[in-house]
């Protein structure tokens, strides 16, 4: 559900409330005091969606199937050591995490952020982030993606992480 | 000890026979082979049992005052000082330094102890959900998506190699997911190994110039670890259990 659809639904509710109100003398007065939902404010979710880079699949496909993609990837990586990046949860986070005013990454599961905004609306719990990183930690290894943060400690063992030196594995 | 190391040898021999048959044309003189350089496994290819990863720990080289391997493991995998509410006994421990003393001679040795990546892992035998499993290349892991935190595996492991996470965690590392209610242990730095890397502990030990840890493919006769194992005596801890561990020790 897009923000526009949510906004339409909410304004529809407001409109029907208006119509049902028998004494709708002045819309402004009523809105301020009596109307149901009159204190409801919609905030634009902080979804970080790149204007220049495509997602790994069309948006409609991702909306419907992202959970299947990452579930499949999860088993492939965990049990068979397949480490393609296209449906890697880490790459989702790398791309979709937004930054705050200080330029620090906000967790993707924080209120109103990329993952949580939809999941809260749909009332579907996300279990991923009990274990998985919620912010970018190292550069993206998905071909053609802009780099994100480096490991804060400068990389494990102070040497370049093996992931950082082997580029071009994205499928 | 002897029959388990025979088992490893026979598996290696079987593999090398196959490999040798394929590479037969590359023999340039009796006993001299042109070996193809190790090619990195493409990211979309699964691991296979052609490799079996292991570590040899030489306790003669392991310095008693050094815990570089433990620190490196913490840094790489993000455990240690991440649990603020658990008692010290409850906190995770993927690898630890153990001191052993010969009571009659007084000789003291130290060694790092971690998951031994058993060929016949008791943790996998007892796991009721299938969360504990052994990869084709011998690395024993916990699939935390499946683990219910029953901790049977912790009871079954003869090496006390596993830990249970008792509290909510934050700021995990992307390559080492870990969370409350699941069991974890040394992964042999699977995220590095899958990219032709070396476990963080082994790298750190070399960086300290101790070189007490040798990592490599037990199924490859020419790997550093196989040559070392062939060159001098080594043991499995609790060899009587016949688990055929991937981690071997020397000097104790
Ligand atoms: S050392 Fe323990 S945790 Fe590791 S494979 Fe063996 S039984 Fe399992
Ligand atoms: S704690 Fe998890 S991995 Fe260990 S036996 Fe229970 S389900 Fe299996």
CSV table of C-alpha atoms and ligand atoms in Angstrom, one decimal:
chain,number,residue,atom,x,y,z
A,1,UNK,CA,0.0,0.0,0.0
A,2,UNK,CA,1.5,3.3,-1.0
A,3,UNK,CA,1.5,6.4,0.9
A,4,UNK,CA,-0.9,7.9,-1.6
A,5,UNK,CA,-3.3,5.0,-1.1
A,6,UNK,CA,-3.1,5.5,2.7
A,7,UNK,CA,-3.7,9.2,2.3
A,8,UNK,CA,-6.7,8.6,0.0
A,9,UNK,CA,-8.2,6.1,2.5
A,10,UNK,CA,-7.8,8.5,5.4
A,11,UNK,CA,-9.2,11.5,3.5
A,12,UNK,CA,-12.1,9.2,2.4
A,13,UNK,CA,-12.8,8.5,6.1
A,14,UNK,CA,-12.7,12.2,6.9
A,15,UNK,CA,-15.0,13.0,4.0
A,16,UNK,CA,-17.6,10.4,5.1
A,17,UNK,CA,-17.5,11.7,8.6
A,18,UNK,CA,-18.2,15.1,7.3
A,19,UNK,CA,-21.1,14.0,5.2
A,20,UNK,CA,-22.6,12.1,8.2
A,21,UNK,CA,-22.4,15.0,10.4
A,22,UNK,CA,-25.9,16.5,10.7
A,23,UNK,CA,-24.8,19.9,11.8
A,24,UNK,CA,-21.9,20.6,9.5
A,25,UNK,CA,-22.0,24.3,9.8
A,26,UNK,CA,-18.5,25.3,9.3
A,27,UNK,CA,-16.0,22.6,8.2
A,28,UNK,CA,-13.1,24.4,9.8
A,29,UNK,CA,-14.7,24.7,13.3
A,30,UNK,CA,-16.0,21.1,13.2
A,31,UNK,CA,-12.6,19.8,12.1
A,32,UNK,CA,-10.9,21.5,15.0
A,33,UNK,CA,-13.2,20.2,17.7
A,34,UNK,CA,-15.7,17.5,16.9
A,35,UNK,CA,-14.7,15.4,14.0
A,36,UNK,CA,-13.5,11.9,14.5
A,37,UNK,CA,-9.9,11.4,13.3
A,38,UNK,CA,-9.5,15.2,13.2
A,39,UNK,CA,-6.3,14.8,15.2
A,40,UNK,CA,-4.9,12.1,12.9
A,41,UNK,CA,-1.8,13.2,11.1
A,42,UNK,CA,-0.1,11.2,8.5
A,43,UNK,CA,3.6,11.4,8.3
A,44,UNK,CA,5.5,10.5,5.2
A,45,UNK,CA,7.5,7.3,6.0
A,46,UNK,CA,11.3,7.7,5.8
A,47,UNK,CA,11.6,5.3,3.1
A,48,UNK,CA,15.0,5.5,1.4
A,49,UNK,CA,14.3,4.6,-2.2
A,50,UNK,CA,16.9,5.5,-4.7
A,51,UNK,CA,15.9,7.8,-7.5
A,52,UNK,CA,18.7,6.6,-9.7
A,53,UNK,CA,19.1,2.9,-8.9
A,54,UNK,CA,16.5,0.2,-9.7
A,55,UNK,CA,15.6,-2.4,-7.1
A,56,UNK,CA,16.6,-5.9,-7.8
A,57,UNK,CA,13.1,-6.6,-9.1
A,58,UNK,CA,10.2,-4.4,-10.1
A,59,UNK,CA,8.5,-2.7,-7.2
A,60,UNK,CA,5.3,-4.7,-7.6
A,61,UNK,CA,7.2,-7.9,-7.5
A,62,UNK,CA,9.2,-6.9,-4.5
A,63,UNK,CA,6.1,-5.8,-2.6
A,64,UNK,CA,4.5,-9.2,-3.0
A,65,UNK,CA,7.5,-11.5,-3.0
A,66,UNK,CA,10.4,-10.0,-1.0
A,67,UNK,CA,9.8,-12.4,1.8
A,68,UNK,CA,10.0,-15.4,-0.5
A,69,UNK,CA,13.2,-14.1,-2.0
A,70,UNK,CA,14.9,-13.6,1.3
A,71,UNK,CA,13.6,-16.9,2.7
A,72,UNK,CA,15.0,-18.8,-0.3
A,73,UNK,CA,18.3,-16.9,-0.1
A,74,UNK,CA,18.5,-17.6,3.7
A,75,UNK,CA,18.4,-21.4,3.3
A,76,UNK,CA,20.8,-21.3,0.3
A,77,UNK,CA,23.4,-19.2,2.2
A,78,UNK,CA,23.0,-20.9,5.5
A,79,UNK,CA,23.1,-24.5,4.4
A,80,UNK,CA,24.8,-24.5,1.0
A,81,UNK,CA,27.2,-21.6,1.3
A,82,UNK,CA,25.7,-19.8,-1.7
A,83,UNK,CA,26.5,-16.2,-1.3
A,84,UNK,CA,25.0,-14.4,-4.2
A,85,UNK,CA,24.0,-10.8,-3.3
A,86,UNK,CA,20.9,-10.1,-5.3
A,87,UNK,CA,18.4,-11.2,-2.6
A,88,UNK,CA,20.7,-10.8,0.3
A,89,UNK,CA,19.0,-9.1,3.3
A,90,UNK,CA,22.2,-7.2,3.9
A,91,UNK,CA,21.9,-5.6,0.5
A,92,UNK,CA,18.3,-4.6,1.3
A,93,UNK,CA,19.5,-2.8,4.4
A,94,UNK,CA,22.5,-1.3,2.6
A,95,UNK,CA,20.2,0.4,0.1
A,96,UNK,CA,17.1,1.2,2.1
A,97,UNK,CA,18.5,2.5,5.3
A,98,UNK,CA,17.9,6.2,5.7
A,99,UNK,CA,20.2,8.7,7.5
A,100,UNK,CA,19.3,11.1,10.2
A,101,UNK,CA,20.2,14.8,10.2
A,102,UNK,CA,23.6,14.0,11.7
A,103,UNK,CA,24.3,11.7,8.8
A,104,UNK,CA,24.0,8.5,10.9
A,105,UNK,CA,22.1,5.5,9.7
A,106,UNK,CA,18.7,4.9,11.2
A,107,UNK,CA,17.8,1.2,11.7
A,108,UNK,CA,15.5,0.0,9.0
A,109,UNK,CA,13.1,-1.4,11.6
A,110,UNK,CA,12.9,1.8,13.6
A,111,UNK,CA,9.5,3.5,13.6
A,112,UNK,CA,8.5,4.9,10.2
A,113,UNK,CA,11.5,3.5,8.5
A,114,UNK,CA,11.6,1.4,5.3
A,115,UNK,CA,10.8,-2.0,6.8
A,116,UNK,CA,8.7,-1.0,9.7
A,117,UNK,CA,6.4,1.5,8.0
A,118,UNK,CA,4.7,-1.1,5.8
A,119,UNK,CA,5.0,-3.9,8.4
A,120,UNK,CA,3.3,-1.8,11.1
A,121,UNK,CA,0.5,-0.8,8.7
A,122,UNK,CA,0.0,-4.5,7.7
A,123,UNK,CA,0.4,-5.6,11.3
A,124,UNK,CA,3.0,-8.2,10.3
A,125,UNK,CA,5.9,-8.8,12.8
A,126,UNK,CA,9.4,-8.7,11.4
A,127,UNK,CA,11.6,-11.3,13.0
A,128,UNK,CA,14.7,-10.7,10.9
A,129,UNK,CA,16.2,-8.0,13.0
A,130,UNK,CA,16.3,-9.9,16.3
A,131,UNK,CA,19.5,-11.3,14.8
A,132,UNK,CA,20.3,-9.4,11.6
A,133,UNK,CA,22.0,-6.1,11.3
A,134,UNK,CA,19.6,-3.2,10.9
A,135,UNK,CA,22.1,-0.6,9.5
A,136,UNK,CA,24.7,-0.8,6.7
A,137,UNK,CA,28.0,-1.8,8.0
A,138,UNK,CA,30.2,-2.4,5.0
A,139,UNK,CA,30.1,-1.4,1.3
A,140,UNK,CA,27.6,-3.0,-1.0
A,141,UNK,CA,28.8,-5.9,-3.1
A,142,UNK,CA,25.9,-5.8,-5.4
A,143,UNK,CA,27.2,-4.8,-8.9
A,144,UNK,CA,26.6,-1.2,-9.7
A,145,UNK,CA,25.5,-0.1,-6.3
A,146,UNK,CA,26.8,2.9,-4.5
A,147,UNK,CA,29.0,2.2,-1.5
A,148,UNK,CA,27.6,2.6,2.0
A,149,UNK,CA,29.4,2.6,5.3
A,150,UNK,CA,32.6,0.8,6.1
A,151,UNK,CA,33.1,-1.3,9.2
A,152,UNK,CA,33.4,1.1,12.2
A,153,UNK,CA,36.5,-0.7,13.5
A,154,UNK,CA,38.1,-0.3,10.1
A,155,UNK,CA,37.3,-3.9,9.2
A,156,UNK,CA,37.7,-7.1,11.2
A,157,UNK,CA,41.2,-7.8,12.3
A,158,UNK,CA,42.2,-4.4,10.9
A,159,UNK,CA,42.9,-6.2,7.6
A,160,UNK,CA,40.5,-5.6,4.7
A,161,UNK,CA,37.6,-7.9,5.1
A,162,UNK,CA,37.6,-10.7,2.5
A,163,UNK,CA,34.2,-9.4,1.4
A,164,UNK,CA,35.7,-6.1,0.7
A,165,UNK,CA,38.5,-7.3,-1.5
A,166,UNK,CA,36.5,-9.7,-3.7
A,167,UNK,CA,34.2,-7.6,-5.8
A,168,UNK,CA,32.0,-8.7,-8.7
A,169,UNK,CA,30.3,-11.7,-7.1
A,170,UNK,CA,26.8,-10.2,-7.4
A,171,UNK,CA,24.4,-12.3,-9.5
B,1,UNK,CA,43.5,-41.8,17.6
B,2,UNK,CA,45.0,-44.2,15.0
B,3,UNK,CA,41.7,-45.4,13.6
B,4,UNK,CA,40.2,-42.0,13.3
B,5,UNK,CA,43.1,-40.6,11.6
B,6,UNK,CA,43.0,-43.6,9.3
B,7,UNK,CA,39.5,-42.6,8.4
B,8,UNK,CA,40.5,-39.1,7.4
B,9,UNK,CA,43.4,-40.6,5.4
B,10,UNK,CA,41.1,-43.0,3.5
B,11,UNK,CA,38.6,-40.2,2.7
B,12,UNK,CA,41.5,-38.1,1.5
B,13,UNK,CA,42.9,-41.0,-0.5
B,14,UNK,CA,39.5,-41.7,-2.2
B,15,UNK,CA,39.2,-38.1,-3.2
B,16,UNK,CA,42.8,-37.8,-4.4
B,17,UNK,CA,42.4,-41.0,-6.4
B,18,UNK,CA,39.5,-39.4,-8.2
B,19,UNK,CA,41.3,-36.1,-8.6
B,20,UNK,CA,44.4,-37.9,-9.7
B,21,UNK,CA,42.5,-39.8,-12.4
B,22,UNK,CA,41.2,-36.6,-13.7
B,23,UNK,CA,44.6,-34.9,-13.5
B,24,UNK,CA,46.5,-37.9,-14.8
B,25,UNK,CA,47.4,-36.2,-18.1
B,26,UNK,CA,49.1,-33.5,-16.2
B,27,UNK,CA,51.8,-35.8,-14.8
B,28,UNK,CA,55.0,-34.6,-16.3
B,29,UNK,CA,57.3,-37.2,-14.6
B,30,UNK,CA,56.7,-40.1,-12.2
B,31,UNK,CA,55.6,-38.6,-9.0
B,32,UNK,CA,55.6,-35.0,-10.3
B,33,UNK,CA,52.3,-33.4,-11.1
B,34,UNK,CA,51.3,-30.1,-12.4
B,35,UNK,CA,48.7,-29.0,-9.9
B,36,UNK,CA,46.0,-26.6,-11.0
B,37,UNK,CA,45.9,-23.5,-8.8
B,38,UNK,CA,42.9,-23.5,-6.4
B,39,UNK,CA,40.0,-21.7,-8.1
B,40,UNK,CA,37.6,-19.7,-6.0
B,41,UNK,CA,34.2,-21.2,-5.7
B,42,UNK,CA,31.7,-19.0,-7.6
B,43,UNK,CA,29.2,-17.3,-5.3
B,44,UNK,CA,26.3,-19.2,-6.8
B,45,UNK,CA,27.8,-22.7,-6.4
B,46,UNK,CA,27.2,-24.7,-3.2
B,47,UNK,CA,29.9,-26.0,-1.0
B,48,UNK,CA,30.9,-29.6,-1.5
B,49,UNK,CA,32.5,-32.4,0.4
B,50,UNK,CA,35.5,-32.3,-1.8
B,51,UNK,CA,36.8,-30.0,0.9
B,52,UNK,CA,36.9,-30.5,4.6
B,53,UNK,CA,38.1,-27.6,6.6
B,54,UNK,CA,40.2,-28.0,9.7
B,55,UNK,CA,42.7,-26.3,12.1
B,56,UNK,CA,45.8,-27.6,13.6
B,57,UNK,CA,46.8,-26.1,16.9
B,58,UNK,CA,50.4,-26.4,17.9
B,59,UNK,CA,50.4,-25.8,21.7
B,60,UNK,CA,54.2,-25.6,21.7
B,61,UNK,CA,53.9,-22.3,19.7
B,62,UNK,CA,50.8,-21.0,21.6
B,63,UNK,CA,52.0,-18.3,24.0
B,64,UNK,CA,50.6,-18.5,27.5
B,65,UNK,CA,50.0,-14.7,27.8
B,66,UNK,CA,48.4,-14.3,24.4
B,67,UNK,CA,44.7,-14.3,23.6
B,68,UNK,CA,45.0,-12.7,20.1
B,69,UNK,CA,42.8,-15.4,18.7
B,70,UNK,CA,40.0,-14.8,21.1
B,71,UNK,CA,40.1,-11.0,20.6
B,72,UNK,CA,40.1,-11.5,16.8
B,73,UNK,CA,37.1,-13.8,17.0
B,74,UNK,CA,35.2,-11.3,19.1
B,75,UNK,CA,36.0,-8.5,16.6
B,76,UNK,CA,35.1,-10.6,13.6
B,77,UNK,CA,31.9,-12.1,14.9
B,78,UNK,CA,30.7,-9.4,17.3
B,79,UNK,CA,30.4,-11.4,20.5
B,80,UNK,CA,31.9,-10.5,23.9
B,81,UNK,CA,30.8,-7.3,25.6
B,82,UNK,CA,27.5,-7.4,23.7
B,83,UNK,CA,25.6,-8.9,26.5
B,84,UNK,CA,25.1,-6.5,29.4
B,85,UNK,CA,22.6,-8.3,31.5
B,86,UNK,CA,23.9,-11.8,31.5
B,87,UNK,CA,26.2,-13.1,34.2
B,88,UNK,CA,29.7,-13.9,33.1
B,89,UNK,CA,29.0,-17.6,33.1
B,90,UNK,CA,26.1,-17.0,30.7
B,91,UNK,CA,27.9,-14.8,28.3
B,92,UNK,CA,28.8,-16.1,24.9
B,93,UNK,CA,32.1,-17.8,24.3
B,94,UNK,CA,33.0,-19.0,20.8
B,95,UNK,CA,36.6,-19.6,21.6
B,96,UNK,CA,38.6,-19.5,24.9
B,97,UNK,CA,42.1,-20.0,26.1
B,98,UNK,CA,42.5,-23.1,28.3
B,99,UNK,CA,45.5,-23.8,30.5
B,100,UNK,CA,46.5,-27.4,31.1
B,101,UNK,CA,49.1,-28.6,33.6
B,102,UNK,CA,50.8,-31.9,33.9
B,103,UNK,CA,50.5,-32.7,37.6
B,104,UNK,CA,53.6,-34.8,37.8
B,105,UNK,CA,56.0,-32.7,35.9
B,106,UNK,CA,54.4,-29.3,36.4
B,107,UNK,CA,54.5,-28.5,32.7
B,108,UNK,CA,51.9,-26.0,31.7
B,109,UNK,CA,50.5,-25.6,28.2
B,110,UNK,CA,47.8,-23.2,26.9
B,111,UNK,CA,45.6,-23.7,23.9
B,112,UNK,CA,42.6,-22.2,22.3
B,113,UNK,CA,39.5,-24.3,22.5
B,114,UNK,CA,36.5,-23.9,20.3
B,115,UNK,CA,34.0,-26.0,18.3
B,116,UNK,CA,36.0,-28.9,16.9
B,117,UNK,CA,33.8,-29.3,13.8
B,118,UNK,CA,33.3,-33.0,14.4
B,119,UNK,CA,32.7,-35.3,11.5
B,120,UNK,CA,30.2,-37.1,13.7
B,121,UNK,CA,28.9,-34.2,15.8
B,122,UNK,CA,26.9,-35.1,18.9
B,123,UNK,CA,25.3,-31.7,18.8
B,124,UNK,CA,23.7,-32.5,15.4
B,125,UNK,CA,22.7,-36.0,16.7
B,126,UNK,CA,20.7,-34.6,19.5
B,127,UNK,CA,19.2,-31.5,17.9
B,128,UNK,CA,15.4,-32.0,17.8
B,129,UNK,CA,14.7,-29.4,15.1
B,130,UNK,CA,17.5,-29.9,12.6
B,131,UNK,CA,19.0,-26.5,13.5
B,132,UNK,CA,22.4,-28.0,14.3
B,133,UNK,CA,23.8,-29.2,11.1
B,134,UNK,CA,27.1,-30.0,9.3
B,135,UNK,CA,27.8,-28.4,6.0
B,136,UNK,CA,29.1,-30.5,3.1
B,137,UNK,CA,32.6,-29.1,3.8
B,138,UNK,CA,32.5,-30.2,7.4
B,139,UNK,CA,31.7,-26.8,9.1
B,140,UNK,CA,29.2,-27.4,11.9
B,141,UNK,CA,26.7,-24.5,12.3
B,142,UNK,CA,23.5,-23.6,14.0
B,143,UNK,CA,20.7,-22.4,11.7
B,144,UNK,CA,19.2,-19.8,14.1
B,145,UNK,CA,16.1,-19.5,12.0
B,146,UNK,CA,15.2,-23.0,13.1
B,147,UNK,CA,16.8,-23.2,16.6
B,148,UNK,CA,14.3,-23.3,19.4
B,149,UNK,CA,16.9,-22.7,22.1
B,150,UNK,CA,16.4,-26.1,23.9
B,151,UNK,CA,20.1,-26.3,24.5
B,152,UNK,CA,20.3,-30.1,24.1
B,153,UNK,CA,23.3,-29.5,21.8
B,154,UNK,CA,25.1,-27.6,24.6
B,155,UNK,CA,24.7,-30.7,26.9
B,156,UNK,CA,25.8,-33.0,24.1
B,157,UNK,CA,29.0,-31.2,23.1
B,158,UNK,CA,32.0,-32.8,24.8
B,159,UNK,CA,34.0,-29.6,24.4
B,160,UNK,CA,31.6,-27.1,25.9
B,161,UNK,CA,31.9,-25.2,22.7
B,162,UNK,CA,28.4,-23.7,22.5
B,163,UNK,CA,26.7,-20.8,24.2
B,164,UNK,CA,23.1,-19.7,24.5
B,165,UNK,CA,22.2,-16.0,24.1
B,166,UNK,CA,20.1,-14.9,27.1
B,167,UNK,CA,19.2,-11.4,26.1
B,168,UNK,CA,18.2,-9.1,23.3
B,169,UNK,CA,21.1,-7.9,21.2
B,170,UNK,CA,21.7,-4.9,19.1
B,171,UNK,CA,24.2,-3.8,16.4
B,172,UNK,CA,25.0,-7.3,15.2
B,173,UNK,CA,27.3,-7.7,12.2
B,174,UNK,CA,25.8,-8.5,8.8
B,175,UNK,CA,28.0,-11.5,8.3
B,176,UNK,CA,27.5,-12.9,11.8
B,177,UNK,CA,23.8,-12.7,12.8
B,178,UNK,CA,23.1,-13.7,16.4
B,179,UNK,CA,20.1,-13.2,18.7
B,180,UNK,CA,18.3,-14.0,21.9
B,181,UNK,CA,17.0,-17.5,22.4
B,182,UNK,CA,19.4,-19.3,20.1
B,183,UNK,CA,22.6,-21.2,20.5
B,184,UNK,CA,25.8,-20.3,18.8
B,185,UNK,CA,29.4,-21.5,18.5
B,186,UNK,CA,32.5,-21.1,16.4
B,187,UNK,CA,31.5,-21.0,12.7
B,188,UNK,CA,35.1,-21.4,11.5
B,189,UNK,CA,34.5,-17.9,10.2
B,190,UNK,CA,32.3,-19.4,7.5
B,191,UNK,CA,31.8,-15.9,6.0
B,192,UNK,CA,35.6,-15.7,5.3
B,193,UNK,CA,36.0,-19.3,4.3
B,194,UNK,CA,33.3,-18.9,1.7
B,195,UNK,CA,35.3,-16.1,0.2
B,196,UNK,CA,38.6,-18.0,0.2
B,197,UNK,CA,39.6,-16.4,3.4
B,198,UNK,CA,41.2,-17.7,6.6
B,199,UNK,CA,39.5,-17.7,10.0
B,200,UNK,CA,40.1,-14.6,12.1
B,201,UNK,CA,41.9,-16.5,14.9
B,202,UNK,CA,44.4,-18.1,12.5
B,203,UNK,CA,45.1,-14.7,10.9
B,204,UNK,CA,45.6,-13.1,14.3
B,205,UNK,CA,47.9,-15.8,15.5
B,206,UNK,CA,50.1,-15.4,12.5
B,207,UNK,CA,50.0,-11.6,12.9
B,208,UNK,CA,51.5,-12.1,16.4
B,209,UNK,CA,54.2,-14.2,14.8
B,210,UNK,CA,53.2,-17.2,16.9
B,211,UNK,CA,51.9,-19.3,13.9
B,212,UNK,CA,50.4,-21.8,16.3
B,213,UNK,CA,47.3,-22.2,14.1
B,214,UNK,CA,47.3,-23.8,10.7
B,215,UNK,CA,44.0,-23.7,8.7
B,216,UNK,CA,43.2,-25.6,5.6
B,217,UNK,CA,41.6,-28.3,3.6
B,218,UNK,CA,42.1,-31.7,5.2
B,219,UNK,CA,41.1,-33.4,2.0
B,220,UNK,CA,43.9,-31.9,0.1
B,221,UNK,CA,47.2,-33.7,0.6
B,222,UNK,CA,49.1,-30.6,-0.5
B,223,UNK,CA,47.4,-28.2,1.9
B,224,UNK,CA,49.6,-26.7,4.7
B,225,UNK,CA,47.5,-28.4,7.3
B,226,UNK,CA,47.7,-31.9,5.7
B,227,UNK,CA,51.4,-31.6,5.3
B,228,UNK,CA,51.8,-30.6,8.9
B,229,UNK,CA,49.6,-33.5,10.0
B,230,UNK,CA,51.6,-35.9,7.9
B,231,UNK,CA,54.9,-34.5,9.2
B,232,UNK,CA,54.5,-34.9,12.9
B,233,UNK,CA,52.2,-36.3,15.6
B,234,UNK,CA,48.9,-34.6,16.4
B,235,UNK,CA,45.9,-35.7,18.4
B,236,UNK,CA,42.2,-35.1,18.6
B,237,UNK,CA,40.9,-34.0,22.0
B,238,UNK,CA,38.8,-36.9,23.4
B,239,UNK,CA,39.8,-39.1,20.6
B,240,UNK,CA,38.1,-41.9,22.5
B,241,UNK,CA,34.8,-40.5,21.4
B,242,UNK,CA,35.7,-41.1,17.7
B,243,UNK,CA,34.1,-37.9,16.5
B,244,UNK,CA,36.9,-37.3,13.9
B,245,UNK,CA,37.3,-33.7,14.8
B,246,UNK,CA,38.3,-31.1,12.2
B,247,UNK,CA,40.4,-29.3,14.9
B,248,UNK,CA,43.6,-31.1,15.8
B,249,UNK,CA,46.2,-30.4,18.5
B,250,UNK,CA,49.9,-31.0,18.8
B,251,UNK,CA,52.2,-30.8,21.8
B,252,UNK,CA,49.8,-32.0,24.5
C,1,LIG,S1,32.7,-29.6,19.0
C,1,LIG,FE1,30.7,-29.6,20.0
C,1,LIG,S2,29.5,-28.0,18.9
C,1,LIG,FE2,31.3,-28.5,17.6
C,1,LIG,S3,30.7,-30.1,16.2
C,1,LIG,FE3,31.5,-31.1,17.9
C,1,LIG,S4,29.8,-31.5,19.3
C,1,LIG,FE4,29.1,-30.0,17.8
C,2,LIG,S1,19.4,-25.3,21.1
C,2,LIG,FE1,18.9,-25.1,18.9
C,2,LIG,S2,20.7,-26.0,17.8
C,2,LIG,FE2,20.8,-26.7,20.0
C,2,LIG,S3,19.7,-28.7,20.0
C,2,LIG,FE3,18.2,-27.1,20.6
C,2,LIG,S4,17.2,-26.5,18.6
C,2,LIG,FE4,19.1,-27.6,18.1
